[in-house]
PDB file of C-alpha atoms in Angstrom:
ATOM      1  CA  ALA F 290      73.598   6.124 -16.115  1.00 76.00           C
ATOM      2  CA  GLN F 291      73.466   6.077 -19.862  1.00 84.00           C
ATOM      3  CA  SER F 292      73.236   9.186 -22.000  1.00 90.00           C
ATOM      4  CA  VAL F 293      73.470  10.164 -25.635  1.00 94.00           C
ATOM      5  CA  ALA F 294      74.333  13.551 -27.091  1.00 95.00           C
ATOM      6  CA  GLN F 295      73.774  14.722 -30.618  1.00 96.00           C
ATOM      7  CA  PRO F 296      75.497  18.092 -30.594  1.00 95.00           C
ATOM      8  CA  GLU F 297      73.858  19.453 -33.746  1.00 96.00           C
ATOM      9  CA  ASP F 298      70.139  20.130 -33.919  1.00 95.00           C
ATOM     10  CA  GLN F 299      70.357  20.644 -37.660  1.00 97.00           C
ATOM     11  CA  VAL F 300      72.805  19.645 -40.369  1.00 98.00           C
ATOM     12  CA  ASN F 301      72.598  21.106 -43.859  1.00 97.00           C
ATOM     13  CA  VAL F 302      74.488  19.586 -46.756  1.00 98.00           C
ATOM     14  CA  ALA F 303      74.366  19.922 -50.522  1.00 98.00           C
ATOM     15  CA  GLU F 304      73.261  16.966 -52.586  1.00 97.00           C
ATOM     16  CA  GLY F 305      76.237  14.888 -53.661  1.00 97.00           C
ATOM     17  CA  ASN F 306      78.427  16.037 -50.787  1.00 98.00           C
ATOM     18  CA  PRO F 307      79.444  13.779 -47.910  1.00 97.00           C
ATOM     19  CA  LEU F 308      77.415  14.029 -44.730  1.00 97.00           C
ATOM     20  CA  THR F 309      78.187  13.419 -41.081  1.00 97.00           C
ATOM     21  CA  VAL F 310      75.723  13.335 -38.201  1.00 98.00           C
ATOM     22  CA  LYS F 311      77.476  13.284 -34.854  1.00 98.00           C
ATOM     23  CA  CYS F 312      76.739  11.194 -31.779  1.00 98.00           C
ATOM     24  CA  THR F 313      78.578  10.806 -28.498  1.00 97.00           C
ATOM     25  CA  TYR F 314      77.541   8.547 -25.664  1.00 95.00           C
ATOM     26  CA  SER F 315      78.176   7.799 -22.034  1.00 92.00           C
ATOM     27  CA  VAL F 316      77.763   4.372 -20.445  1.00 88.00           C
ATOM     28  CA  SER F 317      79.293   2.720 -17.436  1.00 84.00           C
ATOM     29  CA  GLY F 318      80.012  -0.500 -19.294  1.00 82.00           C
ATOM     30  CA  ASN F 319      80.282  -1.424 -22.941  1.00 85.00           C
ATOM     31  CA  PRO F 320      77.753  -0.073 -25.411  1.00 89.00           C
ATOM     32  CA  TYR F 321      75.460  -1.357 -28.059  1.00 91.00           C
ATOM     33  CA  LEU F 322      74.932   1.583 -30.430  1.00 94.00           C
ATOM     34  CA  PHE F 323      72.202   2.207 -32.982  1.00 95.00           C
ATOM     35  CA  TRP F 324      71.129   4.724 -35.580  1.00 97.00           C
ATOM     36  CA  TYR F 325      67.499   5.202 -36.558  1.00 97.00           C
ATOM     37  CA  VAL F 326      65.884   7.529 -39.091  1.00 97.00           C
ATOM     38  CA  GLN F 327      62.443   9.135 -38.916  1.00 94.00           C
ATOM     39  CA  TYR F 328      60.737  10.463 -42.009  1.00 92.00           C
ATOM     40  CA  PRO F 329      57.841  12.930 -41.616  1.00 86.00           C
ATOM     41  CA  ASN F 330      54.734  11.416 -40.017  1.00 81.00           C
ATOM     42  CA  ARG F 331      56.365   8.021 -39.766  1.00 83.00           C
ATOM     43  CA  GLY F 332      57.778   5.784 -37.064  1.00 86.00           C
ATOM     44  CA  LEU F 333      61.490   5.230 -36.690  1.00 93.00           C
ATOM     45  CA  GLN F 334      63.364   2.923 -39.028  1.00 95.00           C
ATOM     46  CA  PHE F 335      66.540   1.072 -38.161  1.00 95.00           C
ATOM     47  CA  LEU F 336      69.688   2.047 -40.108  1.00 96.00           C
ATOM     48  CA  LEU F 337      72.606   0.249 -38.482  1.00 96.00           C
ATOM     49  CA  LYS F 338      74.101  -0.927 -35.218  1.00 94.00           C
ATOM     50  CA  TYR F 339      77.413  -1.606 -33.528  1.00 94.00           C
ATOM     51  CA  ILE F 340      77.681  -4.674 -31.343  1.00 89.00           C
ATOM     52  CA  THR F 341      81.330  -5.639 -31.376  1.00 86.00           C
ATOM     53  CA  GLY F 342      84.200  -6.187 -33.779  1.00 85.00           C
ATOM     54  CA  ASP F 343      84.930  -3.940 -36.741  1.00 88.00           C
ATOM     55  CA  ASN F 344      84.630  -0.291 -35.785  1.00 92.00           C
ATOM     56  CA  LEU F 345      83.185   0.652 -39.185  1.00 95.00           C
ATOM     57  CA  VAL F 346      79.613  -0.501 -39.524  1.00 95.00           C
ATOM     58  CA  LYS F 347      77.695  -0.444 -42.796  1.00 95.00           C
ATOM     59  CA  GLY F 348      73.942  -0.131 -42.890  1.00 94.00           C
ATOM     60  CA  SER F 349      70.928   0.612 -45.033  1.00 91.00           C
ATOM     61  CA  TYR F 350      70.723   3.163 -47.866  1.00 92.00           C
ATOM     62  CA  GLY F 351      74.504   3.589 -48.111  1.00 95.00           C
ATOM     63  CA  PHE F 352      74.950   4.819 -44.549  1.00 97.00           C
ATOM     64  CA  GLU F 353      77.845   3.806 -42.347  1.00 97.00           C
ATOM     65  CA  ALA F 354      79.012   4.679 -38.855  1.00 97.00           C
ATOM     66  CA  GLU F 355      82.320   4.554 -37.080  1.00 95.00           C
ATOM     67  CA  PHE F 356      82.620   3.458 -33.478  1.00 95.00           C
ATOM     68  CA  ASN F 357      85.407   5.248 -31.616  1.00 95.00           C
ATOM     69  CA  LYS F 358      85.788   3.948 -28.083  1.00 93.00           C
ATOM     70  CA  SER F 359      88.382   6.477 -26.960  1.00 93.00           C
ATOM     71  CA  GLN F 360      86.210   9.390 -28.045  1.00 95.00           C
ATOM     72  CA  THR F 361      82.969   7.623 -27.068  1.00 95.00           C
ATOM     73  CA  SER F 362      81.521   8.521 -30.443  1.00 96.00           C
ATOM     74  CA  PHE F 363      79.444   6.826 -33.115  1.00 97.00           C
ATOM     75  CA  HIS F 364      79.124   9.285 -35.985  1.00 98.00           C
ATOM     76  CA  LEU F 365      76.845   8.499 -38.924  1.00 98.00           C
ATOM     77  CA  LYS F 366      78.268   9.089 -42.395  1.00 98.00           C
ATOM     78  CA  LYS F 367      77.380   8.831 -46.043  1.00 97.00           C
ATOM     79  CA  PRO F 368      79.776   9.549 -48.905  1.00 97.00           C
ATOM     80  CA  SER F 369      77.230  11.241 -51.168  1.00 97.00           C
ATOM     81  CA  ALA F 370      74.017  12.728 -49.791  1.00 97.00           C
ATOM     82  CA  LEU F 371      70.658  12.513 -51.543  1.00 97.00           C
ATOM     83  CA  VAL F 372      67.716  14.894 -51.167  1.00 96.00           C
ATOM     84  CA  SER F 373      65.708  11.863 -50.046  1.00 95.00           C
ATOM     85  CA  ASP F 374      68.044  11.480 -47.038  1.00 96.00           C
ATOM     86  CA  SER F 375      66.437  14.562 -45.493  1.00 96.00           C
ATOM     87  CA  ALA F 376      64.921  13.352 -42.229  1.00 96.00           C
ATOM     88  CA  LEU F 377      65.360  13.255 -38.462  1.00 96.00           C
ATOM     89  CA  TYR F 378      68.166  10.988 -37.258  1.00 97.00           C
ATOM     90  CA  PHE F 379      68.427   9.439 -33.801  1.00 96.00           C
ATOM     91  CA  CYS F 380      71.377   7.810 -32.121  1.00 97.00           C
ATOM     92  CA  ALA F 381      70.608   5.292 -29.352  1.00 95.00           C
ATOM     93  CA  VAL F 382      72.638   3.345 -26.823  1.00 93.00           C
ATOM     94  CA  ARG F 383      72.160   0.398 -24.537  1.00 88.00           C
ATOM     95  CA  ASP F 384      74.678  -0.407 -21.866  1.00 82.00           C
ATOM     96  CA  ARG F 385      75.238  -4.150 -22.201  1.00 76.00           C
ATOM     97  CA  ASN F 386      76.164  -4.354 -18.533  1.00 72.00           C
ATOM     98  CA  TYR F 387      73.178  -2.480 -17.167  1.00 70.00           C
ATOM     99  CA  GLY F 388      69.544  -3.377 -17.695  1.00 71.00           C
ATOM    100  CA  GLN F 389      67.599  -3.751 -20.891  1.00 75.00           C
ATOM    101  CA  ASN F 390      66.541  -0.172 -21.502  1.00 82.00           C
ATOM    102  CA  PHE F 391      67.535   2.063 -24.371  1.00 87.00           C
ATOM    103  CA  VAL F 392      68.473   5.734 -24.330  1.00 91.00           C
ATOM    104  CA  PHE F 393      67.971   7.879 -27.408  1.00 93.00           C
ATOM    105  CA  GLY F 394      69.597  11.159 -28.300  1.00 94.00           C
ATOM    106  CA  PRO F 395      67.543  14.285 -28.988  1.00 94.00           C
ATOM    107  CA  GLY F 396      67.767  13.860 -32.743  1.00 95.00           C
ATOM    108  CA  THR F 397      69.463  15.740 -35.582  1.00 96.00           C
ATOM    109  CA  ARG F 398      67.485  17.090 -38.487  1.00 96.00           C
ATOM    110  CA  LEU F 399      69.324  16.548 -41.753  1.00 97.00           C
ATOM    111  CA  SER F 400      68.455  18.725 -44.724  1.00 97.00           C
ATOM    112  CA  VAL F 401      69.995  17.848 -48.061  1.00 97.00           C
ATOM    113  CA  LEU F 402      69.719  20.751 -50.442  1.00 96.00           C
ATOM    114  CA  PRO F 403      69.402  20.164 -54.189  1.00 93.00           C
TER     115      PRO F 403
ATOM    116  CA  GLU B  34      53.368  -8.059 -43.564  1.00 88.00           C
ATOM    117  CA  ALA B  35      55.543  -7.780 -40.469  1.00 86.00           C
ATOM    118  CA  GLN B  36      54.436  -4.769 -38.518  1.00 94.00           C
ATOM    119  CA  VAL B  37      53.746  -3.018 -35.255  1.00 97.00           C
ATOM    120  CA  THR B  38      50.297  -1.449 -35.057  1.00 97.00           C
ATOM    121  CA  GLN B  39      49.060   1.179 -32.651  1.00 97.00           C
ATOM    122  CA  ASN B  40      45.572   2.447 -31.974  1.00 97.00           C
ATOM    123  CA  PRO B  41      44.349   5.074 -31.970  1.00 97.00           C
ATOM    124  CA  ARG B  42      46.654   7.130 -34.153  1.00 96.00           C
ATOM    125  CA  TYR B  43      45.279  10.397 -32.859  1.00 97.00           C
ATOM    126  CA  LEU B  44      43.537  11.087 -29.569  1.00 97.00           C
ATOM    127  CA  ILE B  45      42.315  14.259 -27.888  1.00 97.00           C
ATOM    128  CA  THR B  46      41.100  13.820 -24.344  1.00 96.00           C
ATOM    129  CA  VAL B  47      40.595  15.738 -21.126  1.00 96.00           C
ATOM    130  CA  THR B  48      42.505  15.696 -17.885  1.00 97.00           C
ATOM    131  CA  GLY B  49      41.702  12.730 -15.682  1.00 96.00           C
ATOM    132  CA  LYS B  50      39.869  10.582 -18.220  1.00 97.00           C
ATOM    133  CA  LYS B  51      41.465   7.146 -18.283  1.00 97.00           C
ATOM    134  CA  LEU B  52      42.693   5.955 -21.668  1.00 97.00           C
ATOM    135  CA  THR B  53      44.482   3.019 -23.226  1.00 98.00           C
ATOM    136  CA  VAL B  54      46.691   3.011 -26.311  1.00 98.00           C
ATOM    137  CA  THR B  55      46.988  -0.431 -27.812  1.00 98.00           C
ATOM    138  CA  CYS B  56      50.081  -1.923 -29.419  1.00 98.00           C
ATOM    139  CA  SER B  57      50.292  -5.196 -31.272  1.00 98.00           C
ATOM    140  CA  GLN B  58      53.078  -6.907 -33.212  1.00 97.00           C
ATOM    141  CA  ASN B  59      52.920  -9.931 -35.502  1.00 96.00           C
ATOM    142  CA  MET B  60      56.610 -10.873 -35.502  1.00 95.00           C
ATOM    143  CA  ASN B  61      56.616 -13.049 -32.371  1.00 95.00           C
ATOM    144  CA  HIS B  62      59.012 -10.629 -30.709  1.00 94.00           C
ATOM    145  CA  GLU B  63      59.825 -11.055 -27.051  1.00 92.00           C
ATOM    146  CA  TYR B  64      60.862  -7.442 -26.350  1.00 92.00           C
ATOM    147  CA  MET B  65      58.344  -4.616 -26.504  1.00 95.00           C
ATOM    148  CA  SER B  66      58.648  -1.029 -25.417  1.00 95.00           C
ATOM    149  CA  TRP B  67      56.855   2.299 -25.209  1.00 97.00           C
ATOM    150  CA  TYR B  68      58.486   5.664 -25.914  1.00 97.00           C
ATOM    151  CA  ARG B  69      57.349   9.246 -25.929  1.00 97.00           C
ATOM    152  CA  GLN B  70      58.799  11.770 -28.338  1.00 95.00           C
ATOM    153  CA  ASP B  71      58.970  15.431 -27.409  1.00 94.00           C
ATOM    154  CA  PRO B  72      60.715  18.220 -29.348  1.00 88.00           C
ATOM    155  CA  GLY B  73      64.313  18.666 -28.286  1.00 86.00           C
ATOM    156  CA  LEU B  74      64.196  15.632 -26.014  1.00 89.00           C
ATOM    157  CA  GLY B  75      64.204  12.836 -28.540  1.00 89.00           C
ATOM    158  CA  LEU B  76      62.628   9.554 -27.541  1.00 92.00           C
ATOM    159  CA  ARG B  77      62.373   8.640 -23.900  1.00 94.00           C
ATOM    160  CA  GLN B  78      61.574   5.123 -22.834  1.00 93.00           C
ATOM    161  CA  ILE B  79      58.497   4.766 -20.627  1.00 96.00           C
ATOM    162  CA  TYR B  80      58.269   1.022 -19.997  1.00 96.00           C
ATOM    163  CA  TYR B  81      59.606  -2.108 -21.587  1.00 93.00           C
ATOM    164  CA  SER B  82      58.867  -5.795 -21.459  1.00 93.00           C
ATOM    165  CA  MET B  83      61.209  -8.677 -22.122  1.00 89.00           C
ATOM    166  CA  ASN B  84      58.435 -11.264 -22.331  1.00 90.00           C
ATOM    167  CA  VAL B  85      54.961 -12.122 -21.137  1.00 93.00           C
ATOM    168  CA  GLU B  86      54.361 -10.960 -17.564  1.00 93.00           C
ATOM    169  CA  VAL B  87      57.834  -9.332 -17.428  1.00 92.00           C
ATOM    170  CA  THR B  88      57.827  -5.545 -17.451  1.00 94.00           C
ATOM    171  CA  ASP B  89      60.189  -2.885 -16.177  1.00 93.00           C
ATOM    172  CA  LYS B  90      60.389   0.870 -15.918  1.00 93.00           C
ATOM    173  CA  GLY B  91      62.222   3.010 -18.401  1.00 91.00           C
ATOM    174  CA  ASP B  92      63.356   6.557 -17.818  1.00 90.00           C
ATOM    175  CA  VAL B  93      59.936   8.251 -17.559  1.00 95.00           C
ATOM    176  CA  PRO B  94      57.371   5.787 -16.126  1.00 96.00           C
ATOM    177  CA  GLU B  95      55.453   8.180 -13.866  1.00 97.00           C
ATOM    178  CA  GLY B  96      51.781   8.421 -14.775  1.00 97.00           C
ATOM    179  CA  TYR B  97      51.802   5.341 -17.000  1.00 98.00           C
ATOM    180  CA  LYS B  98      50.988   1.661 -16.607  1.00 98.00           C
ATOM    181  CA  VAL B  99      51.559  -1.299 -18.879  1.00 97.00           C
ATOM    182  CA  SER B 100      50.695  -4.960 -18.981  1.00 96.00           C
ATOM    183  CA  ARG B 101      51.947  -7.895 -21.031  1.00 97.00           C
ATOM    184  CA  LYS B 102      49.419 -10.690 -20.807  1.00 97.00           C
ATOM    185  CA  GLU B 103      50.024 -11.915 -24.338  1.00 96.00           C
ATOM    186  CA  LYS B 104      53.226 -11.918 -26.327  1.00 96.00           C
ATOM    187  CA  ARG B 105      51.833  -9.877 -29.198  1.00 97.00           C
ATOM    188  CA  ASN B 106      50.151  -7.092 -27.189  1.00 98.00           C
ATOM    189  CA  PHE B 107      51.572  -4.378 -24.957  1.00 98.00           C
ATOM    190  CA  PRO B 108      48.959  -1.717 -24.079  1.00 98.00           C
ATOM    191  CA  LEU B 109      49.893   1.613 -22.520  1.00 98.00           C
ATOM    192  CA  ILE B 110      47.475   2.853 -19.887  1.00 98.00           C
ATOM    193  CA  LEU B 111      47.112   6.404 -18.608  1.00 97.00           C
ATOM    194  CA  GLU B 112      44.938   6.152 -15.495  1.00 96.00           C
ATOM    195  CA  SER B 113      44.572   9.912 -15.020  1.00 97.00           C
ATOM    196  CA  PRO B 114      46.084  11.806 -17.951  1.00 97.00           C
ATOM    197  CA  SER B 115      47.480  15.272 -17.426  1.00 97.00           C
ATOM    198  CA  PRO B 116      48.453  17.962 -19.955  1.00 97.00           C
ATOM    199  CA  ASN B 117      52.169  17.191 -19.519  1.00 96.00           C
ATOM    200  CA  GLN B 118      51.481  13.796 -21.068  1.00 98.00           C
ATOM    201  CA  THR B 119      50.599  15.457 -24.351  1.00 98.00           C
ATOM    202  CA  SER B 120      53.117  13.873 -26.688  1.00 97.00           C
ATOM    203  CA  LEU B 121      53.787  11.555 -29.603  1.00 96.00           C
ATOM    204  CA  TYR B 122      53.936   7.950 -28.429  1.00 97.00           C
ATOM    205  CA  PHE B 123      55.682   5.067 -30.151  1.00 96.00           C
ATOM    206  CA  CYS B 124      55.494   1.365 -29.492  1.00 97.00           C
ATOM    207  CA  ALA B 125      58.404  -0.813 -30.602  1.00 96.00           C
ATOM    208  CA  SER B 126      59.305  -4.483 -30.599  1.00 95.00           C
ATOM    209  CA  SER B 127      62.350  -6.637 -31.207  1.00 93.00           C
ATOM    210  CA  LEU B 128      63.681 -10.104 -30.797  1.00 90.00           C
ATOM    211  CA  TYR B 129      65.341 -10.693 -27.471  1.00 82.00           C
ATOM    212  CA  SER B 130      68.287 -13.044 -27.527  1.00 73.00           C
ATOM    213  CA  GLY B 131      69.463 -12.443 -24.001  1.00 69.00           C
ATOM    214  CA  GLN B 132      72.000  -9.938 -25.245  1.00 69.00           C
ATOM    215  CA  GLY B 133      69.699  -7.044 -26.015  1.00 70.00           C
ATOM    216  CA  TYR B 134      71.322  -5.862 -29.216  1.00 77.00           C
ATOM    217  CA  ASN B 135      68.533  -6.495 -31.681  1.00 86.00           C
ATOM    218  CA  GLU B 136      67.094  -3.620 -33.641  1.00 90.00           C
ATOM    219  CA  GLN B 137      63.633  -2.398 -32.773  1.00 93.00           C
ATOM    220  CA  PHE B 138      60.676  -2.143 -35.129  1.00 94.00           C
ATOM    221  CA  PHE B 139      58.527   0.887 -34.475  1.00 95.00           C
ATOM    222  CA  GLY B 140      54.823   1.486 -34.838  1.00 95.00           C
ATOM    223  CA  PRO B 141      53.447   4.531 -36.687  1.00 94.00           C
ATOM    224  CA  GLY B 142      52.915   6.562 -33.528  1.00 95.00           C
ATOM    225  CA  THR B 143      49.976   7.885 -31.529  1.00 97.00           C
ATOM    226  CA  ARG B 144      49.595  11.616 -31.122  1.00 96.00           C
ATOM    227  CA  LEU B 145      47.942  12.307 -27.775  1.00 98.00           C
ATOM    228  CA  THR B 146      46.632  15.672 -26.662  1.00 98.00           C
ATOM    229  CA  VAL B 147      45.412  16.100 -23.091  1.00 97.00           C
ATOM    230  CA  LEU B 148      43.380  19.266 -22.508  1.00 96.00           C
TER     231      LEU B 148
END
């Protein structure tokens, strides 16, 4: 069975500082990994994904994520946080060897303080 | 404009009264899916469809039905809603290339309250 953990319910960071939102996953096969962002009263928006190849993935709005197979992690990062990055962030996984369903983590609320 | 639309956006109903939440996409996507979002639980997949007349259960299908008679539409049906189905529902769609790694486009959400 697939599962995703986001160990922090809330992450607070000062504007201009680097940010990290953590994600770990569990799949029986090889994963496809995704990050989505949800702004208040909106649907989710895609940020980036890992399929294969380079472990460092770059995405929208200056975000990037690093796939670490040995630690089964896919942490989201940004070198310099903006107040406008404040939102709810979801990590998601699909096991490429098992079905076509997706599993999302519980979400991490990011607050960037001015 | 490429988009996923859901209707209604807000719905308050009573236990046992059948309802349908519609979902439509204009991007000619093969894959469509329904999720519910609950605090602390994130998004949980209810049903998904890889193409017309092809549907499958997600992690929480109990109490829900879906159909995919046309490529653009994927309605979610609650035959006999119960209060534990009070939630925020999202429809999503994506291309399906056989690999399943395409990003999903999400609708704006439907907030359902069952009294």
